[in-house]
Tab-separated table of C-alpha atoms in Angstrom:
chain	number	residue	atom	x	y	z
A	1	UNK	CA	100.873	26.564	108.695
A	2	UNK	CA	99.917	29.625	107.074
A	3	UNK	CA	101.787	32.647	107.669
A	4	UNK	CA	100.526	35.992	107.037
A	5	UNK	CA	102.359	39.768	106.818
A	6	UNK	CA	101.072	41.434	109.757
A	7	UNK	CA	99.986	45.503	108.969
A	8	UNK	CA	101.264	47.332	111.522
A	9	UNK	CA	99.137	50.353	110.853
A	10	UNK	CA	96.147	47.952	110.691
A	11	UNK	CA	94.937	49.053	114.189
A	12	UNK	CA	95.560	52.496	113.567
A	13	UNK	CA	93.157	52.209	110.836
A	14	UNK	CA	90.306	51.350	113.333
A	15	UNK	CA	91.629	53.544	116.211
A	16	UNK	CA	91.786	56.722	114.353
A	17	UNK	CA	87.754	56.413	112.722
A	18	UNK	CA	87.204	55.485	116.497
A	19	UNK	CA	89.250	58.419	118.440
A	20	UNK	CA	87.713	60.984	115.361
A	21	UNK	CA	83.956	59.573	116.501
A	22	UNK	CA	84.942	59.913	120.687
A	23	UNK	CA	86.145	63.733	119.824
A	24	UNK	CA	83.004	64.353	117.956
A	25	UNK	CA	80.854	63.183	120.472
A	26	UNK	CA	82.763	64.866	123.025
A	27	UNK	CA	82.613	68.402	121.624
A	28	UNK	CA	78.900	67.870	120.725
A	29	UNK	CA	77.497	67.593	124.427
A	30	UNK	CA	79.945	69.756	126.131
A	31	UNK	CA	79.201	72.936	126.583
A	32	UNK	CA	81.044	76.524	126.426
A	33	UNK	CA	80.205	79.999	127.915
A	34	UNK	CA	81.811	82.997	126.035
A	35	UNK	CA	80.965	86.756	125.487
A	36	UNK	CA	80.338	87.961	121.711
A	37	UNK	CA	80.266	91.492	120.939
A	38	UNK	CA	77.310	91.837	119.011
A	39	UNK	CA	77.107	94.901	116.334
A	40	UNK	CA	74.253	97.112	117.421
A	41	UNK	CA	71.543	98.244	115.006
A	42	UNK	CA	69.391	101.154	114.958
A	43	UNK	CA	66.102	101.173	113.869
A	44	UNK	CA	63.186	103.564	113.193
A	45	UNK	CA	64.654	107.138	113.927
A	46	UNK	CA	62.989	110.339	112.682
A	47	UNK	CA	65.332	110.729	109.140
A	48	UNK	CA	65.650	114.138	111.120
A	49	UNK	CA	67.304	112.968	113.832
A	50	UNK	CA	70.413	111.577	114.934
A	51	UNK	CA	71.997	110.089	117.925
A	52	UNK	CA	74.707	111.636	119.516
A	53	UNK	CA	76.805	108.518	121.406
A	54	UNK	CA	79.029	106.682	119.235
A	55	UNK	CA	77.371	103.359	119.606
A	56	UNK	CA	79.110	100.456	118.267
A	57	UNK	CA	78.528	96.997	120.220
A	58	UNK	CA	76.557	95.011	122.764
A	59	UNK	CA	78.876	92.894	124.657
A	60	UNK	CA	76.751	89.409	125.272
A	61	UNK	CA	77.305	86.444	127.581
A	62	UNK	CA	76.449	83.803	125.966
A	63	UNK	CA	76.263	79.867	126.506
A	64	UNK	CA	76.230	77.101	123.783
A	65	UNK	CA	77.099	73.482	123.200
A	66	UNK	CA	80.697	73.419	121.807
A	67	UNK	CA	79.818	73.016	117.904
A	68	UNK	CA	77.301	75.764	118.095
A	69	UNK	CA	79.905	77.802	120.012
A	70	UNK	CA	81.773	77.354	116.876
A	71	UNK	CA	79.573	78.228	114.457
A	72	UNK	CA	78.776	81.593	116.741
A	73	UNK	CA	82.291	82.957	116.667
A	74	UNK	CA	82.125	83.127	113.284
A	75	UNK	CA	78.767	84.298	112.065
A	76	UNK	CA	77.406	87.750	111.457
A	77	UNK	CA	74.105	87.178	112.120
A	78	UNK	CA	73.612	87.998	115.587
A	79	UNK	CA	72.303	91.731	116.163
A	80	UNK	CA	71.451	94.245	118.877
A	81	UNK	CA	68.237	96.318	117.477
A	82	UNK	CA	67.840	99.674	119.132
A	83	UNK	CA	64.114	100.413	118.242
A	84	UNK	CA	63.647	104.511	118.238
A	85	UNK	CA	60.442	104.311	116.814
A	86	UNK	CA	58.951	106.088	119.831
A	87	UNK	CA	61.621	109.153	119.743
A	88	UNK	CA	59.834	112.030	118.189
A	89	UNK	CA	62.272	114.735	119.421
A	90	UNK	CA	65.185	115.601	120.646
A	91	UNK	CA	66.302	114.720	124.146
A	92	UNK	CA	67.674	112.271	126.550
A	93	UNK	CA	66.262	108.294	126.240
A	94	UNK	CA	66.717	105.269	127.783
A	95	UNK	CA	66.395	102.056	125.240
A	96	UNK	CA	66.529	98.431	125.926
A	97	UNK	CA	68.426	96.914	123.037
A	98	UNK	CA	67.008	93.548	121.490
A	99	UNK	CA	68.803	90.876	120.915
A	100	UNK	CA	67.186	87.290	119.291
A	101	UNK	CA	69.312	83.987	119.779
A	102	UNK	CA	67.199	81.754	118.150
A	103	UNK	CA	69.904	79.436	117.371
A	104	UNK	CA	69.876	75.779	118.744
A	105	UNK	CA	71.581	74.948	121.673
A	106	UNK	CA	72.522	78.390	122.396
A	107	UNK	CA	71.207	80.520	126.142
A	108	UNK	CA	71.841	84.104	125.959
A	109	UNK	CA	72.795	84.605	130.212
A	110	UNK	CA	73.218	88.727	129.714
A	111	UNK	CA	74.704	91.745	128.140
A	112	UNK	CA	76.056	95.316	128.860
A	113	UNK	CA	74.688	97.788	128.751
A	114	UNK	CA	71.329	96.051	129.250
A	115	UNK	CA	70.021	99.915	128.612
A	116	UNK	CA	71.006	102.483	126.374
A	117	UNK	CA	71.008	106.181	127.844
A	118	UNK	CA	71.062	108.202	124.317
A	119	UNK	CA	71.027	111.715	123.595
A	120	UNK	CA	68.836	112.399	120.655
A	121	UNK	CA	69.464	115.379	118.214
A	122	UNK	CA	68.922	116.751	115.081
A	123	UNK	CA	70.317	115.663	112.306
A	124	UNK	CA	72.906	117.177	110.053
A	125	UNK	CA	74.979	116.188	106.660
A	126	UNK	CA	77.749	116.401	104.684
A	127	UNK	CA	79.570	114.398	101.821
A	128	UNK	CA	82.395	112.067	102.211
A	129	UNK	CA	84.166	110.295	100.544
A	130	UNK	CA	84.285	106.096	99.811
A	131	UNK	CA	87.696	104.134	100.743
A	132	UNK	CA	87.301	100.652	99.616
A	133	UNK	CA	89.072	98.429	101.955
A	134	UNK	CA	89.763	94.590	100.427
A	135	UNK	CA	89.855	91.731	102.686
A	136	UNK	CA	91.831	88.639	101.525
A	137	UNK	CA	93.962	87.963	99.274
A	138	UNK	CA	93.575	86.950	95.084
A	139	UNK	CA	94.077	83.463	93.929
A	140	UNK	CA	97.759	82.510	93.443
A	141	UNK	CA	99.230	83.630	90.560
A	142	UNK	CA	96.799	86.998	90.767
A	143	UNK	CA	97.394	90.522	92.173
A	144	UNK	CA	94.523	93.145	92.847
A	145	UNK	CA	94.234	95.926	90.506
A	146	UNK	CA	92.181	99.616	90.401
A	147	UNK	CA	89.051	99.141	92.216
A	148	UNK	CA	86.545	101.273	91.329
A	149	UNK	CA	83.604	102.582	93.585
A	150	UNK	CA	80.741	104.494	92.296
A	151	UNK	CA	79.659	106.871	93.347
A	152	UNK	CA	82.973	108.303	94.832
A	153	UNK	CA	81.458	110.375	97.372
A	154	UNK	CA	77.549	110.214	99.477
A	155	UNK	CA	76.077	111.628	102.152
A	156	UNK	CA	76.329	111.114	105.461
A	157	UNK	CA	73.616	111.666	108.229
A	158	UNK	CA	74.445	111.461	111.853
A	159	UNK	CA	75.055	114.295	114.801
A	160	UNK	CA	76.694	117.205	113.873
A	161	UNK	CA	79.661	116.824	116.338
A	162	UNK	CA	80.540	113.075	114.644
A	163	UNK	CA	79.980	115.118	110.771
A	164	UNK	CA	82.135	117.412	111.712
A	165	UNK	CA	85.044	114.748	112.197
A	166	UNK	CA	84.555	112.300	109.642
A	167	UNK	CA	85.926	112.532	106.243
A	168	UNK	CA	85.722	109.088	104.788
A	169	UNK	CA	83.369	105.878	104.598
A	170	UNK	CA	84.531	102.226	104.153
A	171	UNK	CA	83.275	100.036	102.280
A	172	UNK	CA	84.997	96.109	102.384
A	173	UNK	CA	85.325	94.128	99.600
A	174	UNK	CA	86.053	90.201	100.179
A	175	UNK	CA	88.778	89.498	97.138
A	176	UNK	CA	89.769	86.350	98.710
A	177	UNK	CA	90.908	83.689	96.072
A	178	UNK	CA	89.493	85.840	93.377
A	179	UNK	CA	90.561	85.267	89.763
A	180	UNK	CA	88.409	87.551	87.840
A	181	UNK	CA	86.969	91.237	87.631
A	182	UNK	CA	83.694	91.434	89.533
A	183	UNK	CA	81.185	94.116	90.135
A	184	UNK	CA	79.880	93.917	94.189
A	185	UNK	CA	76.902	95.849	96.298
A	186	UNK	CA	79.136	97.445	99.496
A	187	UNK	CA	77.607	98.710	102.530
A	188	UNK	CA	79.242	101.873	103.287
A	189	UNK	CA	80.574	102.338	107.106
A	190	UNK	CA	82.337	104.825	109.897
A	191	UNK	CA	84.554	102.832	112.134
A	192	UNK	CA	85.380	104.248	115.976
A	193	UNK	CA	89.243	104.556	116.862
A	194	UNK	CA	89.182	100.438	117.715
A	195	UNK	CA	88.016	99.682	114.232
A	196	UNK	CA	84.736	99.136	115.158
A	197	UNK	CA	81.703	99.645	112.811
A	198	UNK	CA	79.486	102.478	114.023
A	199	UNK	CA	75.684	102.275	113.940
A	200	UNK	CA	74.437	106.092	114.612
A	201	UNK	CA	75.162	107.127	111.046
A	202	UNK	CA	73.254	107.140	107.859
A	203	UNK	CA	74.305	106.803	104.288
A	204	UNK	CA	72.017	108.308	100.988
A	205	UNK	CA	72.834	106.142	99.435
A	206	UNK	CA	72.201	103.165	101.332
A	207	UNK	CA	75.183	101.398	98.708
A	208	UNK	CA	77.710	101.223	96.347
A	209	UNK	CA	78.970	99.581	93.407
């Protein structure tokens, strides 16, 4: 008779590749239905022009298979384009925002405000200055030093009664696990009392270093 040692954790080793495939599977054909504030973008104003409202987000309803859910939550890609290219003047417009969800296995049910009432008026300027604000953290073992933003200070174009209150852009920087000095392109940006990026400004320039 031959006797052999028995594995005890020789079943787990087929139940666990097994339970890992089931999950997969699961996640994969079930589906999810969230809302996604989606950052709005404005497109084709007069340069001498502005809009008044502080416009900031789309709020979206949105339906998707699990894994593309996922994948979603975490992207930047998805915009709301306000196309102006038909406001020649000042005054009072109503816009449909635009929003493209091309993605696979994604439905986009609705979104507020599904119009736009805008107050359109001349634009005005004024220089501010650039706060860089770092996201992350530097490898282990390495601390963030001077960060330096050139230039210091650009113009911003929007309506005179948002100029009037703003004395500082943003621009993030992503130092996360960093180990070395690096030189980065940074999209300058004014942020609404919630934190939230603001899309009826303009910069000259467009970026920074």
């Amino acid at each position: 008779m031959v006797i052999r040692r028995i594995n005890p954790l020789a079943p787990l080793a087929v139940l666990v590749p097994l339970a890992l495939l089931i999950w997969l599977a699961t996640i994969s054909l079930a589906y999810h239905t969230f809302t996604l504030d989606i950052p709005v973008i404005i497109q084709g104003l007069n340069s001498n022009l502005a809009v008044a409202e502080n416009i900031s987000t789309v709020s979206a309803t949105i339906r998707a298979k699990d894994l593309t859910y996922y994948r979603l939550v975490r992207s930047s890609q998805l915009k709301a384009i306000l196309d102006l290219g038909v406001v020649q003047d000042s005054g009072n417009y109503n816009i449909k925002p635009q929003i493209s969800l091309d993605t696979k296995d994604a439905w986009l049910i609705n979104y507020t405000p599904d119009i736009f009432t805008i107050n359109v008026v001349p634009a005005v300027s004024a220089t501010v200055a650039v706060v860089i604000d770092p996201q992350g953290f530097p490898a282990n073992g390495y601390a963030l030093g001077d960060i330096v933003v050139s230039p210091a200070v650009i113009e911003l174009v929007g309506a005179a009664d948002l100029i009037a209150t703003t004395s500082q852009a943003y621009v993030v920087v992503n130092v996360k696990g960093k180990q070395n000095s690096f030189v980065v392109k940074g999209i300058p940006e004014v942020r609404d009392a919630a934190g939230r990026q603001l899309a009826n400004v303009r910069f000259n320039p467009s970026g920074v270093n």
